[in-house]
Short mmCIF file of C-alpha atoms in Angstrom, two decimals:
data_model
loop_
_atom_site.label_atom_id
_atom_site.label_comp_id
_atom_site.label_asym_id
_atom_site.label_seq_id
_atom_site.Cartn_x
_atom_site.Cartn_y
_atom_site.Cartn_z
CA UNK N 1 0.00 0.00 0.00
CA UNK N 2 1.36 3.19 0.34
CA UNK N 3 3.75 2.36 3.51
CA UNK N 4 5.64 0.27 1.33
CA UNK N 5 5.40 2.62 -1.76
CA UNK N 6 7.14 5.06 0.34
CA UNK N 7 9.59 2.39 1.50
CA UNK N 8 10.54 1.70 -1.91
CA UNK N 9 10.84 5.54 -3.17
CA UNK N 10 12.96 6.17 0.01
CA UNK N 11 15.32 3.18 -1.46
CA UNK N 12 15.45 4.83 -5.00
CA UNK N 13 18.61 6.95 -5.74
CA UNK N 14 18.17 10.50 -5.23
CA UNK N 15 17.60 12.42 -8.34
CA UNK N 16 20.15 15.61 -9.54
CA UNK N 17 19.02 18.44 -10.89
CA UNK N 18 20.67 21.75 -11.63
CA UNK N 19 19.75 25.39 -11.70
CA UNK N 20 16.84 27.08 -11.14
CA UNK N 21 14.59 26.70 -13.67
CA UNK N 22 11.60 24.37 -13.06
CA UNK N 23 11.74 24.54 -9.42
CA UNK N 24 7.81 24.36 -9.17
CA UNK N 25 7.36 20.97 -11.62
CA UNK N 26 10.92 19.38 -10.22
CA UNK N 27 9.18 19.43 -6.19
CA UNK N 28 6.03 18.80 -8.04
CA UNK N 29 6.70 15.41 -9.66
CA UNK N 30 8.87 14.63 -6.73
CA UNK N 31 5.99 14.94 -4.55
CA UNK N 32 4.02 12.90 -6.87
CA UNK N 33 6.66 9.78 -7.92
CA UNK N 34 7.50 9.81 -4.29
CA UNK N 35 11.12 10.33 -5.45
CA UNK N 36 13.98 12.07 -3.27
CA UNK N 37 15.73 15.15 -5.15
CA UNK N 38 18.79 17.12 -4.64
CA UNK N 39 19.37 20.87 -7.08
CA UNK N 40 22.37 22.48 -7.06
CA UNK N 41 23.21 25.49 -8.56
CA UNK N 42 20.15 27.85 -7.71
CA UNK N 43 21.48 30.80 -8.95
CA UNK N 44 24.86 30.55 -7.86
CA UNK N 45 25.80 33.53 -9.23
CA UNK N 46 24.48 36.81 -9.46
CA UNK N 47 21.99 37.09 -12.69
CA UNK N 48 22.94 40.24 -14.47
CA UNK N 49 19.94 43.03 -14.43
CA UNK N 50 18.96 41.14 -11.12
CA UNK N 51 18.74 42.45 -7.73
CA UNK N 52 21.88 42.84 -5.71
CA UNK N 53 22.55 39.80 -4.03
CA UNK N 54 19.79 37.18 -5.82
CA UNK N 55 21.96 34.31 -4.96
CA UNK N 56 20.09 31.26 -4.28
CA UNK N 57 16.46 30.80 -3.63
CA UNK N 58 13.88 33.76 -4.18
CA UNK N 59 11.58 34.72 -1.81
CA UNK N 60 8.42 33.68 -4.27
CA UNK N 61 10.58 30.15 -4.48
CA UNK N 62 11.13 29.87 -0.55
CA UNK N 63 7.66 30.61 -0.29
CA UNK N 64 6.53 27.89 -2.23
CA UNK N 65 8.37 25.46 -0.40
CA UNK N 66 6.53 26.43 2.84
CA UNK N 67 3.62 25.53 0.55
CA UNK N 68 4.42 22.07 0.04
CA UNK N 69 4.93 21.59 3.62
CA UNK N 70 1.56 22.57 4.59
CA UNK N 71 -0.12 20.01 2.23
CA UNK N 72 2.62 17.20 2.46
CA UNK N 73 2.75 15.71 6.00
CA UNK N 74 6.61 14.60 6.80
CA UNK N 75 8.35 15.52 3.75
CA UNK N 76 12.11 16.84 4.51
CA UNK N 77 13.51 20.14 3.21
CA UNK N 78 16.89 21.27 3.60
CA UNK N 79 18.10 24.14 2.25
CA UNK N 80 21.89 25.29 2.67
CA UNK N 81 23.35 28.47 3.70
CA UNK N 82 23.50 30.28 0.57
CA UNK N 83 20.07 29.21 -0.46
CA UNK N 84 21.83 27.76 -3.78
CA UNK N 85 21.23 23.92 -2.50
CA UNK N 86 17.81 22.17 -2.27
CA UNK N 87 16.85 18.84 -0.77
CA UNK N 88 13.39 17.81 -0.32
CA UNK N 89 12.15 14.24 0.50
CA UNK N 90 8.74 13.89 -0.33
CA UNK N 91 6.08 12.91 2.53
CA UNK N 92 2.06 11.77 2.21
CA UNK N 93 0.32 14.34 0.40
CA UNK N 94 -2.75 14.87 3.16
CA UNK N 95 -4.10 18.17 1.38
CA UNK N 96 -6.69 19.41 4.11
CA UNK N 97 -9.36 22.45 5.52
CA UNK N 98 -9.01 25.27 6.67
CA UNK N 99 -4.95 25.73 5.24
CA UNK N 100 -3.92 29.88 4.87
CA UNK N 101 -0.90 30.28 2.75
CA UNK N 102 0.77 34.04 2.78
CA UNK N 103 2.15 34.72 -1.03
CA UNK N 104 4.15 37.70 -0.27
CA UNK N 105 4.15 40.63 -3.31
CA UNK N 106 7.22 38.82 -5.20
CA UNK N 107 5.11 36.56 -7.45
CA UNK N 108 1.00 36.33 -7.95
CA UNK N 109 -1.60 34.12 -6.03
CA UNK N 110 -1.18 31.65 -9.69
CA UNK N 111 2.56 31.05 -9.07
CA UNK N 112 1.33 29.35 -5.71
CA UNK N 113 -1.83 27.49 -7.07
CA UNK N 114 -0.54 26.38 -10.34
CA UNK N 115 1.49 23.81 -8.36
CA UNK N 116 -1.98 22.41 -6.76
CA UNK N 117 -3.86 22.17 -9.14
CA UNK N 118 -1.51 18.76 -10.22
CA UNK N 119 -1.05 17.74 -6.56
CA UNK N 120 -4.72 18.40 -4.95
CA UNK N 121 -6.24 15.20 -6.91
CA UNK N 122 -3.75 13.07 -5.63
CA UNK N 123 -4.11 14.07 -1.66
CA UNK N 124 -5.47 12.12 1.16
CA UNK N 125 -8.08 14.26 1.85
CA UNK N 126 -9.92 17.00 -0.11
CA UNK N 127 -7.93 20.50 -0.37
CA UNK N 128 -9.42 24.01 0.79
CA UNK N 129 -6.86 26.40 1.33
CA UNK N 130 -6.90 30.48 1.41
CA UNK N 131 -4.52 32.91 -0.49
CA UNK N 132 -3.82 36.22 0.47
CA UNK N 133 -1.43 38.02 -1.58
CA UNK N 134 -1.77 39.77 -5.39
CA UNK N 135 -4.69 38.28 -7.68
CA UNK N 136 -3.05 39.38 -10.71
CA UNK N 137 0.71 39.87 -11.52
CA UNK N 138 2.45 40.58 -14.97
CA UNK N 139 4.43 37.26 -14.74
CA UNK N 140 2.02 34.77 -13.44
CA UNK N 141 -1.35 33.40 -14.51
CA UNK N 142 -4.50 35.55 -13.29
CA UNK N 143 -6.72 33.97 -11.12
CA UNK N 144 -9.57 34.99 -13.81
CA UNK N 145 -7.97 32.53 -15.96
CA UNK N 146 -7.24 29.66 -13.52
CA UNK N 147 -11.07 29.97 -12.51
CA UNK N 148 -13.03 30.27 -16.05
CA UNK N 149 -10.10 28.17 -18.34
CA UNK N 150 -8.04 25.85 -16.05
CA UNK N 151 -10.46 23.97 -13.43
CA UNK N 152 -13.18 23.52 -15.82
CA UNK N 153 -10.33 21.40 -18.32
CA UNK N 154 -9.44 19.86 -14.56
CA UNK N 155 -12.92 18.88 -14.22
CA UNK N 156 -12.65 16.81 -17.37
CA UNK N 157 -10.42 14.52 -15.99
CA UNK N 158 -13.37 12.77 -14.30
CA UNK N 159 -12.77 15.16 -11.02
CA UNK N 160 -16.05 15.18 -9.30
CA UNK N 161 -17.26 17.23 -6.04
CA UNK N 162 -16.88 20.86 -4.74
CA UNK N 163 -13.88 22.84 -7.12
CA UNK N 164 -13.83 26.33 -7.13
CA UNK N 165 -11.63 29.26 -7.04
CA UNK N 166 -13.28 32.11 -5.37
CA UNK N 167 -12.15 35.88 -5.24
CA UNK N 168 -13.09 37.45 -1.75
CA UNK N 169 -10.58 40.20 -2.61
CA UNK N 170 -8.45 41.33 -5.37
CA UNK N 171 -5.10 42.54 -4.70
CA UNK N 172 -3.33 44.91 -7.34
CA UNK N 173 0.60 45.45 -7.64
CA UNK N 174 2.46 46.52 -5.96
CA UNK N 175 1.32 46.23 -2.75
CA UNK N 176 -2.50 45.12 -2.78
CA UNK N 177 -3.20 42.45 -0.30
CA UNK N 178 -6.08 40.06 -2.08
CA UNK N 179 -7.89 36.85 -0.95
CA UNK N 180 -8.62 34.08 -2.73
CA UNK N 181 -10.18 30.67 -1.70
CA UNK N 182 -9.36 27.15 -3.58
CA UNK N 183 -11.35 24.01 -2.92
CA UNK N 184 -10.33 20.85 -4.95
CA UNK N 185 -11.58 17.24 -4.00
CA UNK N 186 -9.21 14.12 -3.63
CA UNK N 187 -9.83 11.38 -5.98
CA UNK N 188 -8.46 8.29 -6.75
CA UNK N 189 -7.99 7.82 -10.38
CA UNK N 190 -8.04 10.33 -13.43
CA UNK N 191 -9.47 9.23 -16.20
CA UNK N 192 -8.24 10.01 -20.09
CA UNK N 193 -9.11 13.16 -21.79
CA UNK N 194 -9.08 13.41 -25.48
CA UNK N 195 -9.15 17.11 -26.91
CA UNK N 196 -9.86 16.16 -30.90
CA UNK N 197 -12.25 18.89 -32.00
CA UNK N 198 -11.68 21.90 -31.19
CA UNK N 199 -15.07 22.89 -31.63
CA UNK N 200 -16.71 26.74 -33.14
CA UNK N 201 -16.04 29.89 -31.09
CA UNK N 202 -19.55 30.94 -29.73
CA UNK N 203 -18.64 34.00 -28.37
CA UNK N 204 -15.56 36.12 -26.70
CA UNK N 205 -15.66 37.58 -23.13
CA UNK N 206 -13.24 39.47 -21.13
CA UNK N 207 -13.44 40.73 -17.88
CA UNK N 208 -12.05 44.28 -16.17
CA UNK N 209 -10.90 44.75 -13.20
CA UNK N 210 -9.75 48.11 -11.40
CA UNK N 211 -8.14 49.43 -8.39
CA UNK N 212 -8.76 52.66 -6.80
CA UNK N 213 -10.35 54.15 -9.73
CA UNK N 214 -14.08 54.52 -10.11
CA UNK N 215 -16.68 51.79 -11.24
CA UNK N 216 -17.89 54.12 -14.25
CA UNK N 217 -14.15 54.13 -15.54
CA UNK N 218 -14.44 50.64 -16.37
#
């Protein structure tokens, strides 16, 4: 069962990785193949443009990581010094109620639900968690988008129960403090989606969003 499937990842030589890119996915499918992994090289050197002193792990990245640990009962993170090392031992993925999860003002609410949306399904129990941090940022997915494009192609997976992402609260760059609710069930098996026709476009919608300005201006 899954004692001895985490007896027999634990026996599995650790996986390398290097650099930063992928961090997200790499803990991800970790998480998910129940497979140790060790990355070097996290920005080991300064990135030129960057901020003085991005060595290592960012503060959107470190983040993260406290993430995982909320949904993933036992797993093992060690980070070194510099922030340029990474080991993370994958626990049970429990998911749970009633989670809050701070996203700072480095990286949007998606950067930090992205990452759930492929673990949630897999969890223990079903997932309800509450973001506070910016709705909307320039280099991550809106949560407009995650709501109206990515949990209804979720959904097709044969996911079935409560899923929503709800909006108490937008928060604007760079300093707006939104709220944002997720709820995805646990299930035990996906089942097969085939995308072959792409179907007609009915009809194109967009929505607007403002911050300190007046409703009329919209």
């Amino acid at each position: 069962g899954g004692a001895s499937g985490r007896r027999s990842g634990e026996c599995q030589p650790m996986l390398h990785f290097s650099g930063a890119e992928d961090l997200r996915q790499r803990v991800v499918l970790a998480t998910l193949a129940r497979r140790q992994i060790r990355i070097t090289g996290i920005r080991a050197e300064a990135v030129a443009g960057a901020e003085e002193g991005a060595v290592g792990l960012s503060d959107a990245e470190a983040s993260f990581l406290r993430l995982v640990e909320k949904v993933v009962d036992g797993c093992e993170i060690a980070i070194n010094e510099t922030g340029t090392e990474l080991r993370y031992r994958p626990g049970i993925l429990v998911g749970g109620a009633g989670l809050v999860h701070d996203c700072g003002k480095a990286r949007g609410v998606g950067y930090f639900v992205e990452p759930l949306l492929a673990l949630a399904p897999f969890a223990k129990r079903d997932l309800q968690i509450t973001f506070r941090g910016l709705t909307n940022h320039a280099h991550d997915v809106g949560v407009d988008v995650l709501r109206s494009a990515s949990l209804p192609l979720l959904k097709r997976f044969g996911i079935e129960g409560e899923m929503a992402l709800q909006v108490v609260r937008r928060g604007a760059p760079p300093s707006g403090v939104g709220e944002v609710v997720l709820k995805l069930p646990a299930v035990r098996t996906l089942h097969p989606l085939h995308l072959t026709d792409p179907g007609r476009v009915k009809r194109v919608r967009g929505l607007a969003y403002g911050s300190r300005v007046s409703p009329q201006i919209l």
